[in-house]
Short mmCIF file of C-alpha atoms and ligand atoms in Angstrom, two decimals:
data_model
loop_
_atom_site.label_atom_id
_atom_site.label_comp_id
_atom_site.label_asym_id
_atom_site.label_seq_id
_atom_site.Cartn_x
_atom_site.Cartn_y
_atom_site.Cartn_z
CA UNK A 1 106.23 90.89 88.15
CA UNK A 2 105.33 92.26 91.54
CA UNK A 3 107.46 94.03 93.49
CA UNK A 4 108.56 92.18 96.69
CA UNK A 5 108.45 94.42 99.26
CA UNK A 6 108.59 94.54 103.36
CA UNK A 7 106.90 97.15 105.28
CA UNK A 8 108.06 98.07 108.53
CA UNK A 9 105.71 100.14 109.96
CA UNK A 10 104.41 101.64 113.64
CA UNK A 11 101.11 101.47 113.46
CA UNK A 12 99.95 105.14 113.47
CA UNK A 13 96.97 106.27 111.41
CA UNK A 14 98.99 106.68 108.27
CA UNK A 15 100.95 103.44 108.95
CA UNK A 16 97.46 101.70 108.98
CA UNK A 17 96.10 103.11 105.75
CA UNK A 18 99.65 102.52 103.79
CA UNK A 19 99.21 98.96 104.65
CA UNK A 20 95.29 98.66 103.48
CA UNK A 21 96.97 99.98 100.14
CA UNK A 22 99.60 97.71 99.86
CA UNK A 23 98.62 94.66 100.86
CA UNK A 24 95.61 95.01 97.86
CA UNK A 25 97.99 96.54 95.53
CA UNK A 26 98.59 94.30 92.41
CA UNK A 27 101.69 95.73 91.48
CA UNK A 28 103.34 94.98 95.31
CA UNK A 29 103.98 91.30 96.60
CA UNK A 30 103.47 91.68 100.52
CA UNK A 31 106.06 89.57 101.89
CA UNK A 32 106.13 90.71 105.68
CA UNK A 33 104.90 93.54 107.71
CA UNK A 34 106.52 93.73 110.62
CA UNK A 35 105.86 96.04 113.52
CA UNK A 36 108.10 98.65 115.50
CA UNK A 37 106.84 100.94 118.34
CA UNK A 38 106.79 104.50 117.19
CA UNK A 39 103.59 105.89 117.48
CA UNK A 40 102.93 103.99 120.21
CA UNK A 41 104.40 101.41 122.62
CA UNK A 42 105.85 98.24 120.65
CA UNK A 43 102.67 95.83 122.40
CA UNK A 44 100.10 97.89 120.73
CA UNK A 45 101.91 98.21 117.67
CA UNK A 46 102.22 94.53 117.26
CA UNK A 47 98.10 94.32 118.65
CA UNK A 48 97.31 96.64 116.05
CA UNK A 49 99.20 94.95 113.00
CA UNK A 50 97.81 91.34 114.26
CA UNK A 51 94.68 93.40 114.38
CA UNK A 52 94.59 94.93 111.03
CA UNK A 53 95.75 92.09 109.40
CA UNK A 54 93.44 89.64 110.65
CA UNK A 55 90.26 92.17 109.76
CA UNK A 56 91.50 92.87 106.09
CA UNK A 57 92.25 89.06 105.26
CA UNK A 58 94.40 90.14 102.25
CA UNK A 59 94.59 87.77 99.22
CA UNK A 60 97.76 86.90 100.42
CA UNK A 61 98.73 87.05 104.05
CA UNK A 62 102.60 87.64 104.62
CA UNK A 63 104.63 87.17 107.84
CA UNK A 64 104.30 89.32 110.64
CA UNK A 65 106.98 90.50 112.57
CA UNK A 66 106.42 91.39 116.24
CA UNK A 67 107.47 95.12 117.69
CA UNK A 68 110.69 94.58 120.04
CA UNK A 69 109.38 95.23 123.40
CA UNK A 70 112.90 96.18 125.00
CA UNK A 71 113.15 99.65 122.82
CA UNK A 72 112.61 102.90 125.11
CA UNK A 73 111.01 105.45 123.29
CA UNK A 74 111.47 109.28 123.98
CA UNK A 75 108.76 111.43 125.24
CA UNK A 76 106.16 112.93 122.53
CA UNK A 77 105.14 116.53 122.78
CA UNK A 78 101.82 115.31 121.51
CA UNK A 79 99.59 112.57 120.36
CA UNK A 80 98.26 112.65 116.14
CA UNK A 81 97.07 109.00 116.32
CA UNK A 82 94.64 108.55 119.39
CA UNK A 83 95.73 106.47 122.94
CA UNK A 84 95.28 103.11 120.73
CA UNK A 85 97.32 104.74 117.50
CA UNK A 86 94.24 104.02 114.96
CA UNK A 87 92.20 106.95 116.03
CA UNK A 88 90.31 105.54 119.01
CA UNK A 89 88.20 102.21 117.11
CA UNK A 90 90.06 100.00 119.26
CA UNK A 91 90.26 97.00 116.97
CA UNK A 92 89.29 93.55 118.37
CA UNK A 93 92.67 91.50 119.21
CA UNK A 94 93.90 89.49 116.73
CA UNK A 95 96.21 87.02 117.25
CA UNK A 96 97.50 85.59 114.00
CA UNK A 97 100.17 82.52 113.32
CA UNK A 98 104.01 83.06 113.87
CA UNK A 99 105.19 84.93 116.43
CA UNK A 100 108.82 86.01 115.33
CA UNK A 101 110.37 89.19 116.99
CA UNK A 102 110.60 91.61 113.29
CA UNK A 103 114.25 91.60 112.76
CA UNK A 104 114.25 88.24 112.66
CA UNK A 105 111.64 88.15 110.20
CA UNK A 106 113.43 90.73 108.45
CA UNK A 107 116.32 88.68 108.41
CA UNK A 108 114.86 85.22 107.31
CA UNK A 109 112.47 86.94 104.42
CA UNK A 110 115.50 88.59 103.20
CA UNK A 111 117.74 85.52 103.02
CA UNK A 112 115.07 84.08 101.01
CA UNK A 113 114.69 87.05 98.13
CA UNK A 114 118.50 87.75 98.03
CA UNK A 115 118.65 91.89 96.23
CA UNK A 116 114.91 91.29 95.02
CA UNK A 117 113.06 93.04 98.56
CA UNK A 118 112.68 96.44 98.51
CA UNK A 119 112.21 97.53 102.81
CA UNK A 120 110.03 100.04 102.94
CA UNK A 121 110.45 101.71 106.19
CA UNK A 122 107.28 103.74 107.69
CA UNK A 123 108.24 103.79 111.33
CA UNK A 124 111.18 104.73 113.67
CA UNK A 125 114.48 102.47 111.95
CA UNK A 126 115.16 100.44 114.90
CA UNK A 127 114.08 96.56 113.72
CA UNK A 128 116.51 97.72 110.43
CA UNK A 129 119.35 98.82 112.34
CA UNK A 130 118.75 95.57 114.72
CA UNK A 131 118.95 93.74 111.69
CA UNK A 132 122.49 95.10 110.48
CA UNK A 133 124.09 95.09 114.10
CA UNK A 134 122.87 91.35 114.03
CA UNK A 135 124.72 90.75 111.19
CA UNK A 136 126.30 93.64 108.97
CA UNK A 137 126.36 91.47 106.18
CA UNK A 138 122.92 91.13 105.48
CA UNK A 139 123.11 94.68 103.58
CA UNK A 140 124.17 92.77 100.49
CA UNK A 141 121.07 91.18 100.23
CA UNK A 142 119.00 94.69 100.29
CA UNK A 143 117.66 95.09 96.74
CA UNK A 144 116.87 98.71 98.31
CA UNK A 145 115.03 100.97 101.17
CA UNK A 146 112.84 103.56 101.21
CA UNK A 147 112.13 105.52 104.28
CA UNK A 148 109.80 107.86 105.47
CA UNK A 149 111.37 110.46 107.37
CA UNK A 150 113.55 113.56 107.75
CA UNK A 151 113.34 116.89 107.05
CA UNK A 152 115.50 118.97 104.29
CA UNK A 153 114.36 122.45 105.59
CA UNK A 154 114.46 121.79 109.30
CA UNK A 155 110.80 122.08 109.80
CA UNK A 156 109.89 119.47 111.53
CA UNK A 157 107.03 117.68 113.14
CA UNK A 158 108.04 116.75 116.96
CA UNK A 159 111.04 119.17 117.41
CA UNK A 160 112.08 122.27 115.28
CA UNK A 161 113.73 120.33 113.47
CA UNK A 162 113.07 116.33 113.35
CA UNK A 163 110.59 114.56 112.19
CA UNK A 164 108.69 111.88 114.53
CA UNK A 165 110.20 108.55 113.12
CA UNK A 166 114.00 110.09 113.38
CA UNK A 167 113.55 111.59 116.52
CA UNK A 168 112.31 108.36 117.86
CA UNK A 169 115.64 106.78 117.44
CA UNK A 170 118.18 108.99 116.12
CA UNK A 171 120.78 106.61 116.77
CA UNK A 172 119.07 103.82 113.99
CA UNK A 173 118.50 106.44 111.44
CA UNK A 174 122.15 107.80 111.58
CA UNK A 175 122.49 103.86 111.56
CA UNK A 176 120.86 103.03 108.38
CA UNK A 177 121.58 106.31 106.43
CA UNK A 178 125.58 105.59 106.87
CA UNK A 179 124.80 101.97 105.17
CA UNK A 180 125.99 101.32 102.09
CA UNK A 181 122.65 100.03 100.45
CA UNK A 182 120.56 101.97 97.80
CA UNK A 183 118.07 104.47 99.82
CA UNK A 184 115.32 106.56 99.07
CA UNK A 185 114.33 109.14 101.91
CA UNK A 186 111.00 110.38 101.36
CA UNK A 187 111.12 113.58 103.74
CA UNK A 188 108.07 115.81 105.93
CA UNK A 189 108.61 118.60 103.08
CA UNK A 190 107.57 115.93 99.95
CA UNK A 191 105.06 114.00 102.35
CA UNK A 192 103.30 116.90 103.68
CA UNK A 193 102.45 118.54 100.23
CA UNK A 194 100.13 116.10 99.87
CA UNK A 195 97.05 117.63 101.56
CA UNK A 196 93.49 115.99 101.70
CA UNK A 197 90.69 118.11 102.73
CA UNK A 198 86.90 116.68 104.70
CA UNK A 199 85.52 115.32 100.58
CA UNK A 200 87.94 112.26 101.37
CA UNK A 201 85.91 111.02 103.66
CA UNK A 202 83.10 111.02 101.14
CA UNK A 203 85.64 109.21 98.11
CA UNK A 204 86.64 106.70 100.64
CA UNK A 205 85.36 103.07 99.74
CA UNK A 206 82.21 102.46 101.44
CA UNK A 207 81.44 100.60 105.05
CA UNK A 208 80.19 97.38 103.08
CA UNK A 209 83.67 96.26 102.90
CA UNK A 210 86.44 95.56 105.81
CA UNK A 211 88.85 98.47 104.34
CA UNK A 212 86.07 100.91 103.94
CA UNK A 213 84.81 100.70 107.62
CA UNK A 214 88.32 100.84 109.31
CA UNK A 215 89.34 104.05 106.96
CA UNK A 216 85.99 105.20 107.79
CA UNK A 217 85.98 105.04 111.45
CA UNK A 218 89.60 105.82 111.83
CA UNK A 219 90.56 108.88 109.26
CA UNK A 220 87.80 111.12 111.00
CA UNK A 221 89.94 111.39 114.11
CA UNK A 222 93.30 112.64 111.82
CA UNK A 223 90.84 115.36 110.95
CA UNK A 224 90.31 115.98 114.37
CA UNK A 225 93.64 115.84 115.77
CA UNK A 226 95.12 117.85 112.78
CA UNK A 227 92.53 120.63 113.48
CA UNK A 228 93.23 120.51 117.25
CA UNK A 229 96.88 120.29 117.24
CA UNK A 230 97.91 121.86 114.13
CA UNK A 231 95.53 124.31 113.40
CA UNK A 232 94.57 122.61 109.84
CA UNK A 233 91.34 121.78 107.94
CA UNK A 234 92.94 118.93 106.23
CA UNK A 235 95.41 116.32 106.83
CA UNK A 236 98.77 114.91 105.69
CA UNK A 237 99.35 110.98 105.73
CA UNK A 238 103.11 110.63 105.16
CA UNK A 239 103.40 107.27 105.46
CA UNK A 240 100.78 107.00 102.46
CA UNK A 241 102.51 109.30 100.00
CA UNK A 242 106.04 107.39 100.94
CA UNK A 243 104.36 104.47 99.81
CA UNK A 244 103.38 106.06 96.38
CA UNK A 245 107.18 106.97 96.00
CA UNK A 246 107.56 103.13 95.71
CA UNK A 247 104.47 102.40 93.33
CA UNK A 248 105.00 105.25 91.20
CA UNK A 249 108.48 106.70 91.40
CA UNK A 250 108.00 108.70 88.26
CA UNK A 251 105.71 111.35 90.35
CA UNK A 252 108.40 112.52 92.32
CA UNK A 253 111.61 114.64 91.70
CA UNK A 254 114.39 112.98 92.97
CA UNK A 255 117.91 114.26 93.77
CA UNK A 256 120.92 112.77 95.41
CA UNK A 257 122.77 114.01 98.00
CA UNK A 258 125.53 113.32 101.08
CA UNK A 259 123.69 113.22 104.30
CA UNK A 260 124.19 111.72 107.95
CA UNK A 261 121.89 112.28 111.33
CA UNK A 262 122.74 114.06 114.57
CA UNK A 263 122.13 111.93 117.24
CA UNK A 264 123.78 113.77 120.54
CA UNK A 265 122.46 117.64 120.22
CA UNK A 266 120.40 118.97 122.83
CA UNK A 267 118.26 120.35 120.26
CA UNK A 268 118.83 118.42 117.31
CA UNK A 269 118.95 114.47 118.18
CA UNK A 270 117.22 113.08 115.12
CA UNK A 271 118.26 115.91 113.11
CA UNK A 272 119.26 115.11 109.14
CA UNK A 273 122.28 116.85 108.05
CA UNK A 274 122.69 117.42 104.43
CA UNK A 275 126.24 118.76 102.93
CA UNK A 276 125.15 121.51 101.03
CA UNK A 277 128.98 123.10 101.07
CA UNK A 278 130.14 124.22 97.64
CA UNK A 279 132.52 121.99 97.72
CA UNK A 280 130.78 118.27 99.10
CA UNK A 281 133.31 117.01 101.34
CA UNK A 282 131.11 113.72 102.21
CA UNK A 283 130.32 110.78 99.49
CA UNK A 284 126.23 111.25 98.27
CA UNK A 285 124.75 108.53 100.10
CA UNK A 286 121.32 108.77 99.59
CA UNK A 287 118.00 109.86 97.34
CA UNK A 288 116.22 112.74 98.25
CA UNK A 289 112.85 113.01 96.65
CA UNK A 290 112.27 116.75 96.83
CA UNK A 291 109.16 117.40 95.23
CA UNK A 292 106.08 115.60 93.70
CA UNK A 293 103.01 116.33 91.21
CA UNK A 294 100.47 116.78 93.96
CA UNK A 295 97.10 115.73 92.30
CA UNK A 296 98.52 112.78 90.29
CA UNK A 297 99.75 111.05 94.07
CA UNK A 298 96.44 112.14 95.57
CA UNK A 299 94.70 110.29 92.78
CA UNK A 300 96.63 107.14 92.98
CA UNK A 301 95.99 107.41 96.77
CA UNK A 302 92.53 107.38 95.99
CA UNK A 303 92.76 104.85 93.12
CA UNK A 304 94.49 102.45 95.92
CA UNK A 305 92.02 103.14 98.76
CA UNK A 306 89.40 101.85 95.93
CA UNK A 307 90.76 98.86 95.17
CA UNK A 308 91.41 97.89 98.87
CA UNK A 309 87.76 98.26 99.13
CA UNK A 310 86.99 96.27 96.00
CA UNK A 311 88.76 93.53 97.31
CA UNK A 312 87.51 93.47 101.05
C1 LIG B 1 105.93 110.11 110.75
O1 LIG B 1 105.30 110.53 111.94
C2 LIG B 1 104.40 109.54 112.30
O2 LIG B 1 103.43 110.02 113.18
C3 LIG B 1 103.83 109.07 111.00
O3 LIG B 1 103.31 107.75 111.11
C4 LIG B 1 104.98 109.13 110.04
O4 LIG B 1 105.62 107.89 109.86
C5 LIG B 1 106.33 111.30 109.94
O5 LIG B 1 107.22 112.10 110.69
CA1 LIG B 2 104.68 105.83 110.75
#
């Protein structure tokens, strides 16, 4: 049996090539993608979903949820993804049936698969918080999240010490972290072992099908902007390897712990706060996956990318 699952996602480079995996992936049943602004504003996060969707033409097509347009989002220091998010291809506009605001997609698709959906979160956790300030009850009917973001060691990716989808919206992550629903955190430290040098370009499913030419034309510029901004030959796709944490749990060490996030320091909004005293005085609330076997994630990565191109 499939796994139902619903991405959330903020379409982003790595957003874009988690969803070309999943939506060919056998072993995941697609039920909704819906979009949040993150890496960029919530229109062209919904343009780009519609967009993506529409070029893949996945076997099955799930709902779409549109990104809420009333969210303010907080400056970024820089730019990874390009002024359109997908590396500069600027996709044709798609615009595809249903035109639902996310958490309300969220909401419905979850009524319908009480417990059975896992939400995997790739983007800032605003449409999930939306969805439990709507109506707090709804948690019950979580089968379980996982979420990209956070950092253990305080190294983070926008501020010293926050990643990009926390630091977006502190306030949701502190939101959904406190819930009492199974979670999986997938943090910067477990993501960004994952490191794929220039060959990937070559083991990337050729141009000949619709997932091959978007990877193609859009992974080039991560290259680019990781060399330019970060000073590194290859790049990290956290989104990606979060996504692996929910295909193939078994390549990741996983520990639980009691965490919250800051959401009112001057230097710290965003920040995730583990209780490491020697005596825990908070309840564990959440999975940690700490670690992960490096080439066996890259391969399934690879694997995935393949089959997306089979079936384009
Ligand atoms: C997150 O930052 C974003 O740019 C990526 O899409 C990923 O979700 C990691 O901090
Ligand atoms: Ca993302």
């Amino acid at each position: 049996m499939p796994r139902k699952v619903i991405l959330d996602i903020d379409p982003g480079i790595d957003d874009a090539v988690a969803l070309v995996m999943a939506l060919f992936d056998p072993r995941l049943e697609v039920l909704a993608v819906t979009a949040t602004g993150g890496n960029v504003p919530a229109e062209q996060a919904t343009a780009n979903l519609q967009a993506l969707v529409g070029l893949l033409d996945p076997p099955r097509l799930p709902r779409l949820g549109l990104a809420p347009a009333d969210t303010a989002l907080p400056e970024k220091p820089f730019n990874m993804h390009g002024a359109d998010g997908l590396g500069g291809i600027n996709l044709p506009r798609a615009q595809l049936h249903g035109g639902h605001v996310s958490e309300k997609v969220i909401w419905e698709t979850l009524r319908a698969h009480p417990r059975e959906i896992t939400i995997v979160a790739l983007g800032p956790l605003t449409n999930l918080s939306r969805v439990l300030t709507r109506d707090p009850s709804i948690v019950e009917l979580i089968g379980e999240v996982v979420i990209a973001g956070g950092t253990v060691q305080g190294a983070g990716n926008v501020t010293p010490v926050v990643d990009f989808n926390f630091y977006c919206d502190p306030r949701a992550a502190r939101h959904v972290v406190r819930e009492p629903v199974t979670k999986t955190l997938v943090p910067l430290e477990t993501t960004g072992q994952v490191i794929f040098g220039f060959d990937l370009l070559d083991q990337l499913p050729d141009d000949s099908s619709r997932a091959g030419d978007i990877l193609r034309r859009m992974l080039p510029h991560a290259f680019r902007a990781h060399r330019q901004l970060l000073g590194s030959e290859g790049i990290s796709m956290h989104d990606v390897v979060a996504l692996v944490a929910v295909t193939n749990p078994e390549l990741f060490e996983r520990t639980t712990v009691a965490a919250d996030v800051e959401t009112g320091g001057e230097l710290t909004a965003g920040m995730l706060v583990v209780d490491r005293r020697t005596v825990r005085q908070w309840r564990p609330n959440l999975d940690l996956l700490v670690n992960c076997d490096v080439p066996a994630v890259k391969d399934c990565i690879l694997r995935g990318l393949a089959v997306a191109g089979a079936g384009t």
